Coordinates of C-alpha atoms in Angstrom, one line a residue:
X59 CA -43.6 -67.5 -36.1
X60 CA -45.3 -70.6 -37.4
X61 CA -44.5 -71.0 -41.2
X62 CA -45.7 -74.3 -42.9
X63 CA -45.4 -75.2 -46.4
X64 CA -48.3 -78.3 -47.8
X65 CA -47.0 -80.8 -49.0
X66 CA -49.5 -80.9 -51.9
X67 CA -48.9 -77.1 -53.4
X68 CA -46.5 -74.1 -52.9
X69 CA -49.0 -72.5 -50.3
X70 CA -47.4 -71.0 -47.3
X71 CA -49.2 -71.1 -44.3
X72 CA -48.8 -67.9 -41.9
X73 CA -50.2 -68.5 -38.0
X74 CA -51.8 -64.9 -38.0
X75 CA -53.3 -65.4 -34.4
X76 CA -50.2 -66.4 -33.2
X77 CA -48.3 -63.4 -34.6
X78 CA -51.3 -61.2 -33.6
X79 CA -51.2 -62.3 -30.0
X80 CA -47.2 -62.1 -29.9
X81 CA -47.9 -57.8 -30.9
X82 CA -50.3 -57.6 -28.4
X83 CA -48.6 -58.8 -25.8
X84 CA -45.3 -56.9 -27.3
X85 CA -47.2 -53.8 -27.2
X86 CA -49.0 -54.5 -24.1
X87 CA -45.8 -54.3 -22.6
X88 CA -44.2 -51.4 -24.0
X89 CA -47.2 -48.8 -22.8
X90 CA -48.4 -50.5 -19.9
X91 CA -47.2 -52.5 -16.7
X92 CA -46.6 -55.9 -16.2
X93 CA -49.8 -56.4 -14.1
X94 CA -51.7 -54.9 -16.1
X95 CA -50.7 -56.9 -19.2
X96 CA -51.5 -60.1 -17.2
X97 CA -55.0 -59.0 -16.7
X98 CA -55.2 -58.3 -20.5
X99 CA -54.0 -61.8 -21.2
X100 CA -56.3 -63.3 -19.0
X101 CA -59.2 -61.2 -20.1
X102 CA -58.3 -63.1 -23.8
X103 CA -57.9 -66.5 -22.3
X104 CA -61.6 -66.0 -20.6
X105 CA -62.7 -64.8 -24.2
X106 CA -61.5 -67.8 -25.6
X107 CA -63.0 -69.6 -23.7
X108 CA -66.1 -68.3 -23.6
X109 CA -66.4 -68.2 -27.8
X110 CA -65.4 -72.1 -27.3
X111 CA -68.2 -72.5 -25.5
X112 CA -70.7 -70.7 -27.3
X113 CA -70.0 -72.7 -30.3
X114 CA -70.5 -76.2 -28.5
X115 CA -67.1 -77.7 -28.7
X116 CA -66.5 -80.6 -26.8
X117 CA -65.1 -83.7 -26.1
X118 CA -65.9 -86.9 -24.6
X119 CA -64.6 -89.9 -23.8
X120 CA -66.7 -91.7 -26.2
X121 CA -65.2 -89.6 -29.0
X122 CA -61.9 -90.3 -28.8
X123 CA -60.4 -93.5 -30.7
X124 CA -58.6 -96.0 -28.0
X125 CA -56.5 -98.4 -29.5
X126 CA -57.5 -102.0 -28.7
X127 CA -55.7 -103.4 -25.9
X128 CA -53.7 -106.9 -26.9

């Protein structure tokens, strides 16, 4: 479990999707098969990716910073 504290206040940051995933797949396991818990894992990936690109997110090569070469 990802727990990080800011540096600027007492806030505690809690990675929910990471903790949500980790019960799925816990609980994935317990009432169903390994094979079929693999296909429900990659039925998320391919979700994820498909919400990723519905909302346009990308990357070129143009938008990443290259530090100047000596």
């Amino acid at each position: 479990m990802d727990i990080l504290v800011t540096e600027q206040s007492n806030m505690v940051f809690h990675n929910k999707i990471e903790m949500t995933m980790k019960r799925l797949i816990r609980q994935s396991l317990y009432h169903f098969i390994m094979a079929y818990t693999s296909h429900i894992l990659g039925q998320v990936k391919t979700l994820g990716f498909q919400q990723a690109t519905a909302m346009s997110i990308s990357l070129e090569k143009d938008d990443l910073l290259a530090i100047p070469s000596k």
